[in-house]
PDB file of N, CA, C and O in Angstrom:
ATOM      1  N   MET A   1     -14.041  25.807  11.857  1.00 61.00           N
ATOM      2  CA  MET A   1     -13.462  27.083  11.450  1.00 61.00           C
ATOM      3  C   MET A   1     -13.171  27.931  12.679  1.00 61.00           C
ATOM      4  O   MET A   1     -13.894  27.896  13.654  1.00 61.00           O
ATOM      5  N   GLY A   2     -12.106  28.705  12.557  1.00 58.00           N
ATOM      6  CA  GLY A   2     -11.763  29.617  13.634  1.00 58.00           C
ATOM      7  C   GLY A   2     -12.635  30.858  13.599  1.00 58.00           C
ATOM      8  O   GLY A   2     -13.470  31.030  12.711  1.00 58.00           O
ATOM      9  N   ALA A   3     -12.442  31.741  14.555  1.00 66.00           N
ATOM     10  CA  ALA A   3     -13.238  32.964  14.636  1.00 66.00           C
ATOM     11  C   ALA A   3     -13.035  33.849  13.408  1.00 66.00           C
ATOM     12  O   ALA A   3     -13.928  34.587  13.018  1.00 66.00           O
ATOM     13  N   ASP A   4     -11.858  33.748  12.754  1.00 72.00           N
ATOM     14  CA  ASP A   4     -11.587  34.593  11.586  1.00 72.00           C
ATOM     15  C   ASP A   4     -12.018  33.943  10.269  1.00 72.00           C
ATOM     16  O   ASP A   4     -11.763  34.465   9.193  1.00 72.00           O
ATOM     17  N   GLY A   5     -12.695  32.795  10.339  1.00 74.00           N
ATOM     18  CA  GLY A   5     -13.161  32.133   9.132  1.00 74.00           C
ATOM     19  C   GLY A   5     -12.166  31.154   8.549  1.00 74.00           C
ATOM     20  O   GLY A   5     -12.474  30.445   7.598  1.00 74.00           O
ATOM     21  N   ASN A   6     -10.959  31.105   9.078  1.00 76.00           N
ATOM     22  CA  ASN A   6      -9.939  30.173   8.609  1.00 76.00           C
ATOM     23  C   ASN A   6      -9.939  28.930   9.493  1.00 76.00           C
ATOM     24  O   ASN A   6     -10.238  29.017  10.680  1.00 76.00           O
ATOM     25  N   PRO A   7      -9.561  27.792   8.923  1.00 76.00           N
ATOM     26  CA  PRO A   7      -9.497  26.595   9.761  1.00 76.00           C
ATOM     27  C   PRO A   7      -8.398  26.732  10.816  1.00 76.00           C
ATOM     28  O   PRO A   7      -7.393  27.420  10.581  1.00 76.00           O
ATOM     29  N   PRO A   8      -8.584  26.120  11.982  1.00 78.00           N
ATOM     30  CA  PRO A   8      -7.556  26.221  13.026  1.00 78.00           C
ATOM     31  C   PRO A   8      -6.263  25.542  12.569  1.00 78.00           C
ATOM     32  O   PRO A   8      -6.299  24.558  11.829  1.00 78.00           O
ATOM     33  N   LYS A   9      -5.146  26.084  12.983  1.00 80.00           N
ATOM     34  CA  LYS A   9      -3.856  25.516  12.599  1.00 80.00           C
ATOM     35  C   LYS A   9      -3.599  24.262  13.411  1.00 80.00           C
ATOM     36  O   LYS A   9      -3.836  24.224  14.611  1.00 80.00           O
ATOM     37  N   ARG A  10      -3.081  23.238  12.710  1.00 84.00           N
ATOM     38  CA  ARG A  10      -2.786  21.973  13.367  1.00 84.00           C
ATOM     39  C   ARG A  10      -1.391  21.530  12.953  1.00 84.00           C
ATOM     40  O   ARG A  10      -0.834  22.000  11.976  1.00 84.00           O
ATOM     41  N   GLY A  11      -0.828  20.590  13.676  1.00 85.00           N
ATOM     42  CA  GLY A  11       0.457  20.016  13.318  1.00 85.00           C
ATOM     43  C   GLY A  11       1.570  21.047  13.245  1.00 85.00           C
ATOM     44  O   GLY A  11       1.709  21.893  14.121  1.00 85.00           O
ATOM     45  N   PHE A  12       2.370  20.974  12.171  1.00 82.00           N
ATOM     46  CA  PHE A  12       3.503  21.886  12.027  1.00 82.00           C
ATOM     47  C   PHE A  12       3.064  23.337  11.937  1.00 82.00           C
ATOM     48  O   PHE A  12       3.769  24.236  12.374  1.00 82.00           O
ATOM     49  N   ALA A  13       1.913  23.596  11.370  1.00 85.00           N
ATOM     50  CA  ALA A  13       1.449  24.973  11.217  1.00 85.00           C
ATOM     51  C   ALA A  13       1.241  25.654  12.567  1.00 85.00           C
ATOM     52  O   ALA A  13       1.356  26.871  12.673  1.00 85.00           O
ATOM     53  N   SER A  14       0.953  24.871  13.598  1.00 89.00           N
ATOM     54  CA  SER A  14       0.705  25.465  14.913  1.00 89.00           C
ATOM     55  C   SER A  14       1.984  25.672  15.714  1.00 89.00           C
ATOM     56  O   SER A  14       1.968  26.303  16.754  1.00 89.00           O
ATOM     57  N   MET A  15       3.124  25.131  15.208  1.00 89.00           N
ATOM     58  CA  MET A  15       4.388  25.215  15.947  1.00 89.00           C
ATOM     59  C   MET A  15       5.138  26.497  15.597  1.00 89.00           C
ATOM     60  O   MET A  15       4.969  27.053  14.521  1.00 89.00           O
ATOM     61  N   SER A  16       5.990  26.897  16.519  1.00 92.00           N
ATOM     62  CA  SER A  16       6.845  28.041  16.242  1.00 92.00           C
ATOM     63  C   SER A  16       7.856  27.660  15.169  1.00 92.00           C
ATOM     64  O   SER A  16       8.170  26.484  14.973  1.00 92.00           O
ATOM     65  N   GLU A  17       8.383  28.652  14.474  1.00 92.00           N
ATOM     66  CA  GLU A  17       9.372  28.380  13.424  1.00 92.00           C
ATOM     67  C   GLU A  17      10.600  27.686  14.014  1.00 92.00           C
ATOM     68  O   GLU A  17      11.161  26.774  13.407  1.00 92.00           O
ATOM     69  N   GLU A  18      10.995  28.093  15.206  1.00 94.00           N
ATOM     70  CA  GLU A  18      12.151  27.484  15.861  1.00 94.00           C
ATOM     71  C   GLU A  18      11.938  25.990  16.087  1.00 94.00           C
ATOM     72  O   GLU A  18      12.819  25.170  15.820  1.00 94.00           O
ATOM     73  N   ARG A  19      10.752  25.621  16.543  1.00 92.00           N
ATOM     74  CA  ARG A  19      10.437  24.211  16.800  1.00 92.00           C
ATOM     75  C   ARG A  19      10.397  23.418  15.491  1.00 92.00           C
ATOM     76  O   ARG A  19      10.886  22.289  15.418  1.00 92.00           O
ATOM     77  N   ARG A  20       9.827  24.006  14.435  1.00 90.00           N
ATOM     78  CA  ARG A  20       9.797  23.325  13.135  1.00 90.00           C
ATOM     79  C   ARG A  20      11.205  23.080  12.623  1.00 90.00           C
ATOM     80  O   ARG A  20      11.511  22.010  12.104  1.00 90.00           O
ATOM     81  N   ARG A  21      12.082  24.066  12.761  1.00 90.00           N
ATOM     82  CA  ARG A  21      13.469  23.911  12.320  1.00 90.00           C
ATOM     83  C   ARG A  21      14.175  22.815  13.114  1.00 90.00           C
ATOM     84  O   ARG A  21      14.942  22.034  12.569  1.00 90.00           O
ATOM     85  N   GLU A  22      13.913  22.777  14.405  1.00 90.00           N
ATOM     86  CA  GLU A  22      14.525  21.765  15.269  1.00 90.00           C
ATOM     87  C   GLU A  22      14.133  20.359  14.820  1.00 90.00           C
ATOM     88  O   GLU A  22      14.985  19.472  14.702  1.00 90.00           O
ATOM     89  N   ILE A  23      12.857  20.168  14.530  1.00 87.00           N
ATOM     90  CA  ILE A  23      12.376  18.865  14.087  1.00 87.00           C
ATOM     91  C   ILE A  23      12.919  18.534  12.694  1.00 87.00           C
ATOM     92  O   ILE A  23      13.390  17.433  12.436  1.00 87.00           O
ATOM     93  N   ALA A  24      12.893  19.498  11.790  1.00 84.00           N
ATOM     94  CA  ALA A  24      13.359  19.265  10.419  1.00 84.00           C
ATOM     95  C   ALA A  24      14.843  18.936  10.378  1.00 84.00           C
ATOM     96  O   ALA A  24      15.282  18.141   9.537  1.00 84.00           O
ATOM     97  N   SER A  25      15.621  19.499  11.279  1.00 83.00           N
ATOM     98  CA  SER A  25      17.062  19.238  11.274  1.00 83.00           C
ATOM     99  C   SER A  25      17.389  17.804  11.671  1.00 83.00           C
ATOM    100  O   SER A  25      18.483  17.317  11.421  1.00 83.00           O
ATOM    101  N   LYS A  26      16.426  17.113  12.268  1.00 83.00           N
ATOM    102  CA  LYS A  26      16.640  15.730  12.681  1.00 83.00           C
ATOM    103  C   LYS A  26      16.435  14.746  11.531  1.00 83.00           C
ATOM    104  O   LYS A  26      16.778  13.582  11.661  1.00 83.00           O
ATOM    105  N   GLY A  27      15.888  15.200  10.421  1.00 77.00           N
ATOM    106  CA  GLY A  27      15.616  14.323   9.290  1.00 77.00           C
ATOM    107  C   GLY A  27      16.857  13.614   8.794  1.00 77.00           C
ATOM    108  O   GLY A  27      17.868  14.228   8.515  1.00 77.00           O
ATOM    109  N   GLY A  28      16.791  12.309   8.659  1.00 69.00           N
ATOM    110  CA  GLY A  28      17.900  11.515   8.155  1.00 69.00           C
ATOM    111  C   GLY A  28      18.967  11.194   9.176  1.00 69.00           C
ATOM    112  O   GLY A  28      19.825  10.359   8.929  1.00 69.00           O
ATOM    113  N   LYS A  29      18.936  11.819  10.326  1.00 74.00           N
ATOM    114  CA  LYS A  29      19.968  11.569  11.329  1.00 74.00           C
ATOM    115  C   LYS A  29      19.705  10.297  12.127  1.00 74.00           C
ATOM    116  O   LYS A  29      20.594   9.801  12.793  1.00 74.00           O
ATOM    117  N   SER A  30      18.512   9.763  12.031  1.00 74.00           N
ATOM    118  CA  SER A  30      18.194   8.561  12.794  1.00 74.00           C
ATOM    119  C   SER A  30      18.837   7.316  12.190  1.00 74.00           C
ATOM    120  O   SER A  30      18.951   6.297  12.852  1.00 74.00           O
ATOM    121  N   VAL A  31      19.267   7.406  10.942  1.00 74.00           N
ATOM    122  CA  VAL A  31      19.906   6.272  10.275  1.00 74.00           C
ATOM    123  C   VAL A  31      21.381   6.593  10.102  1.00 74.00           C
ATOM    124  O   VAL A  31      21.735   7.625   9.539  1.00 74.00           O
ATOM    125  N   PRO A  32      22.268   5.730  10.580  1.00 75.00           N
ATOM    126  CA  PRO A  32      23.698   6.000  10.421  1.00 75.00           C
ATOM    127  C   PRO A  32      24.098   6.033   8.947  1.00 75.00           C
ATOM    128  O   PRO A  32      23.493   5.351   8.112  1.00 75.00           O
ATOM    129  N   ALA A  33      25.101   6.823   8.617  1.00 70.00           N
ATOM    130  CA  ALA A  33      25.533   7.006   7.229  1.00 70.00           C
ATOM    131  C   ALA A  33      25.839   5.690   6.540  1.00 70.00           C
ATOM    132  O   ALA A  33      25.518   5.505   5.365  1.00 70.00           O
ATOM    133  N   GLU A  34      26.431   4.750   7.256  1.00 73.00           N
ATOM    134  CA  GLU A  34      26.794   3.478   6.621  1.00 73.00           C
ATOM    135  C   GLU A  34      25.576   2.632   6.256  1.00 73.00           C
ATOM    136  O   GLU A  34      25.667   1.718   5.451  1.00 73.00           O
ATOM    137  N   LYS A  35      24.424   2.967   6.806  1.00 73.00           N
ATOM    138  CA  LYS A  35      23.198   2.230   6.493  1.00 73.00           C
ATOM    139  C   LYS A  35      22.402   2.883   5.369  1.00 73.00           C
ATOM    140  O   LYS A  35      21.447   2.310   4.871  1.00 73.00           O
ATOM    141  N   ARG A  36      22.780   4.084   4.982  1.00 72.00           N
ATOM    142  CA  ARG A  36      22.071   4.785   3.909  1.00 72.00           C
ATOM    143  C   ARG A  36      22.605   4.284   2.573  1.00 72.00           C
ATOM    144  O   ARG A  36      23.762   4.474   2.242  1.00 72.00           O
ATOM    145  N   HIS A  37      21.755   3.671   1.799  1.00 71.00           N
ATOM    146  CA  HIS A  37      22.170   3.010   0.569  1.00 71.00           C
ATOM    147  C   HIS A  37      22.885   3.955  -0.393  1.00 71.00           C
ATOM    148  O   HIS A  37      23.946   3.630  -0.919  1.00 71.00           O
ATOM    149  N   PHE A  38      22.311   5.121  -0.647  1.00 68.00           N
ATOM    150  CA  PHE A  38      22.900   6.008  -1.649  1.00 68.00           C
ATOM    151  C   PHE A  38      24.215   6.616  -1.190  1.00 68.00           C
ATOM    152  O   PHE A  38      25.026   7.021  -2.009  1.00 68.00           O
ATOM    153  N   SER A  39      24.462   6.687   0.105  1.00 68.00           N
ATOM    154  CA  SER A  39      25.748   7.212   0.560  1.00 68.00           C
ATOM    155  C   SER A  39      26.862   6.206   0.289  1.00 68.00           C
ATOM    156  O   SER A  39      28.022   6.572   0.182  1.00 68.00           O
ATOM    157  N   GLN A  40      26.507   4.944   0.151  1.00 70.00           N
ATOM    158  CA  GLN A  40      27.484   3.894  -0.115  1.00 70.00           C
ATOM    159  C   GLN A  40      27.604   3.568  -1.601  1.00 70.00           C
ATOM    160  O   GLN A  40      28.622   3.051  -2.044  1.00 70.00           O
ATOM    161  N   ASN A  41      26.578   3.842  -2.375  1.00 77.00           N
ATOM    162  CA  ASN A  41      26.559   3.420  -3.767  1.00 77.00           C
ATOM    163  C   ASN A  41      26.123   4.596  -4.642  1.00 77.00           C
ATOM    164  O   ASN A  41      24.949   4.741  -4.959  1.00 77.00           O
ATOM    165  N   THR A  42      27.076   5.424  -5.031  1.00 80.00           N
ATOM    166  CA  THR A  42      26.735   6.620  -5.813  1.00 80.00           C
ATOM    167  C   THR A  42      26.236   6.268  -7.206  1.00 80.00           C
ATOM    168  O   THR A  42      25.438   7.004  -7.781  1.00 80.00           O
ATOM    169  N   ALA A  43      26.679   5.142  -7.768  1.00 85.00           N
ATOM    170  CA  ALA A  43      26.190   4.732  -9.087  1.00 85.00           C
ATOM    171  C   ALA A  43      24.691   4.443  -9.020  1.00 85.00           C
ATOM    172  O   ALA A  43      23.935   4.826  -9.917  1.00 85.00           O
ATOM    173  N   SER A  44      24.274   3.785  -7.948  1.00 80.00           N
ATOM    174  CA  SER A  44      22.856   3.497  -7.769  1.00 80.00           C
ATOM    175  C   SER A  44      22.057   4.785  -7.576  1.00 80.00           C
ATOM    176  O   SER A  44      20.949   4.919  -8.104  1.00 80.00           O
ATOM    177  N   ALA A  45      22.629   5.735  -6.867  1.00 78.00           N
ATOM    178  CA  ALA A  45      21.959   7.022  -6.664  1.00 78.00           C
ATOM    179  C   ALA A  45      21.804   7.759  -7.993  1.00 78.00           C
ATOM    180  O   ALA A  45      20.748   8.333  -8.276  1.00 78.00           O
ATOM    181  N   SER A  46      22.838   7.737  -8.822  1.00 84.00           N
ATOM    182  CA  SER A  46      22.770   8.384 -10.132  1.00 84.00           C
ATOM    183  C   SER A  46      21.701   7.744 -11.006  1.00 84.00           C
ATOM    184  O   SER A  46      20.932   8.430 -11.680  1.00 84.00           O
ATOM    185  N   LYS A  47      21.672   6.420 -10.987  1.00 85.00           N
ATOM    186  CA  LYS A  47      20.683   5.688 -11.787  1.00 85.00           C
ATOM    187  C   LYS A  47      19.259   6.049 -11.343  1.00 85.00           C
ATOM    188  O   LYS A  47      18.387   6.297 -12.167  1.00 85.00           O
ATOM    189  N   ALA A  48      19.037   6.102 -10.044  1.00 81.00           N
ATOM    190  CA  ALA A  48      17.708   6.441  -9.518  1.00 81.00           C
ATOM    191  C   ALA A  48      17.333   7.870  -9.882  1.00 81.00           C
ATOM    192  O   ALA A  48      16.186   8.152 -10.239  1.00 81.00           O
ATOM    193  N   GLY A  49      18.299   8.776  -9.806  1.00 81.00           N
ATOM    194  CA  GLY A  49      18.029  10.170 -10.168  1.00 81.00           C
ATOM    195  C   GLY A  49      17.671  10.323 -11.631  1.00 81.00           C
ATOM    196  O   GLY A  49      16.762  11.064 -11.996  1.00 81.00           O
ATOM    197  N   ARG A  50      18.396   9.607 -12.493  1.00 83.00           N
ATOM    198  CA  ARG A  50      18.101   9.647 -13.929  1.00 83.00           C
ATOM    199  C   ARG A  50      16.706   9.100 -14.197  1.00 83.00           C
ATOM    200  O   ARG A  50      15.926   9.681 -14.958  1.00 83.00           O
ATOM    201  N   LYS A  51      16.389   7.981 -13.557  1.00 83.00           N
ATOM    202  CA  LYS A  51      15.083   7.356 -13.755  1.00 83.00           C
ATOM    203  C   LYS A  51      13.958   8.307 -13.316  1.00 83.00           C
ATOM    204  O   LYS A  51      12.962   8.467 -14.009  1.00 83.00           O
ATOM    205  N   GLY A  52      14.141   8.939 -12.171  1.00 78.00           N
ATOM    206  CA  GLY A  52      13.132   9.893 -11.697  1.00 78.00           C
ATOM    207  C   GLY A  52      12.994  11.073 -12.634  1.00 78.00           C
ATOM    208  O   GLY A  52      11.891  11.541 -12.919  1.00 78.00           O
ATOM    209  N   GLY A  53      14.104  11.563 -13.151  1.00 78.00           N
ATOM    210  CA  GLY A  53      14.066  12.686 -14.088  1.00 78.00           C
ATOM    211  C   GLY A  53      13.357  12.328 -15.376  1.00 78.00           C
ATOM    212  O   GLY A  53      12.589  13.120 -15.922  1.00 78.00           O
ATOM    213  N   GLN A  54      13.606  11.142 -15.865  1.00 76.00           N
ATOM    214  CA  GLN A  54      12.943  10.702 -17.098  1.00 76.00           C
ATOM    215  C   GLN A  54      11.440  10.583 -16.873  1.00 76.00           C
ATOM    216  O   GLN A  54      10.643  10.977 -17.722  1.00 76.00           O
ATOM    217  N   ASN A  55      11.042  10.058 -15.745  1.00 75.00           N
ATOM    218  CA  ASN A  55       9.615   9.913 -15.452  1.00 75.00           C
ATOM    219  C   ASN A  55       8.938  11.261 -15.309  1.00 75.00           C
ATOM    220  O   ASN A  55       7.833  11.456 -15.787  1.00 75.00           O
ATOM    221  N   SER A  56       9.590  12.209 -14.669  1.00 73.00           N
ATOM    222  CA  SER A  56       8.951  13.509 -14.476  1.00 73.00           C
ATOM    223  C   SER A  56       8.852  14.265 -15.796  1.00 73.00           C
ATOM    224  O   SER A  56       7.884  14.969 -16.040  1.00 73.00           O
ATOM    225  N   LEU A  57       9.822  14.103 -16.688  1.00 59.00           N
ATOM    226  CA  LEU A  57       9.744  14.749 -17.998  1.00 59.00           C
ATOM    227  C   LEU A  57       8.573  14.200 -18.788  1.00 59.00           C
ATOM    228  O   LEU A  57       7.843  14.947 -19.430  1.00 59.00           O
ATOM    229  N   GLY A  58       8.388  12.899 -18.727  1.00 56.00           N
ATOM    230  CA  GLY A  58       7.269  12.292 -19.450  1.00 56.00           C
ATOM    231  C   GLY A  58       5.937  12.806 -18.967  1.00 56.00           C
ATOM    232  O   GLY A  58       5.037  13.101 -19.754  1.00 56.00           O
ATOM    233  N   ARG A  59       5.800  12.962 -17.665  1.00 54.00           N
ATOM    234  CA  ARG A  59       4.541  13.469 -17.128  1.00 54.00           C
ATOM    235  C   ARG A  59       4.307  14.905 -17.538  1.00 54.00           C
ATOM    236  O   ARG A  59       3.199  15.287 -17.869  1.00 54.00           O
ATOM    237  N   ARG A  60       5.362  15.713 -17.509  1.00 54.00           N
ATOM    238  CA  ARG A  60       5.200  17.120 -17.891  1.00 54.00           C
ATOM    239  C   ARG A  60       4.769  17.252 -19.336  1.00 54.00           C
ATOM    240  O   ARG A  60       3.933  18.062 -19.663  1.00 54.00           O
ATOM    241  N   LYS A  61       5.335  16.453 -20.218  1.00 54.00           N
ATOM    242  CA  LYS A  61       4.971  16.530 -21.636  1.00 54.00           C
ATOM    243  C   LYS A  61       3.516  16.157 -21.828  1.00 54.00           C
ATOM    244  O   LYS A  61       2.811  16.753 -22.634  1.00 54.00           O
ATOM    245  N   ASP A  62       3.062  15.141 -21.080  1.00 52.00           N
ATOM    246  CA  ASP A  62       1.667  14.709 -21.202  1.00 52.00           C
ATOM    247  C   ASP A  62       0.704  15.802 -20.759  1.00 52.00           C
ATOM    248  O   ASP A  62      -0.400  15.895 -21.273  1.00 52.00           O
ATOM    249  N   HIS A  63       1.096  16.609 -19.803  1.00 52.00           N
ATOM    250  CA  HIS A  63       0.190  17.616 -19.250  1.00 52.00           C
ATOM    251  C   HIS A  63       0.310  18.970 -19.924  1.00 52.00           C
ATOM    252  O   HIS A  63      -0.466  19.863 -19.649  1.00 52.00           O
ATOM    253  N   GLN A  64       1.264  19.140 -20.815  1.00 51.00           N
ATOM    254  CA  GLN A  64       1.370  20.410 -21.522  1.00 51.00           C
ATOM    255  C   GLN A  64       0.420  20.395 -22.701  1.00 51.00           C
ATOM    256  O   GLN A  64       0.253  19.405 -23.384  1.00 51.00           O
ATOM    257  N   GLY A  65      -0.224  21.543 -22.913  1.00 45.00           N
ATOM    258  CA  GLY A  65      -1.218  21.532 -23.993  1.00 45.00           C
ATOM    259  C   GLY A  65      -0.823  22.348 -25.082  1.00 45.00           C
ATOM    260  O   GLY A  65      -0.765  23.059 -25.829  1.00 45.00           O
TER     261      GLY A  65
END
């Protein structure tokens, strides 16, 4: 614990906002567009999105009381 009773900041929490933005902006840029499956196959992307939506709805219904 730090002097103020809170745990010390580590990882992204310890970085400046500018540095976090710089790192976050690099996400997905390491793979060329032609290698990204969903950028080439929108039907597959739609199918995956529908499947994920159906699964999340089922979980929400189970947890609602």
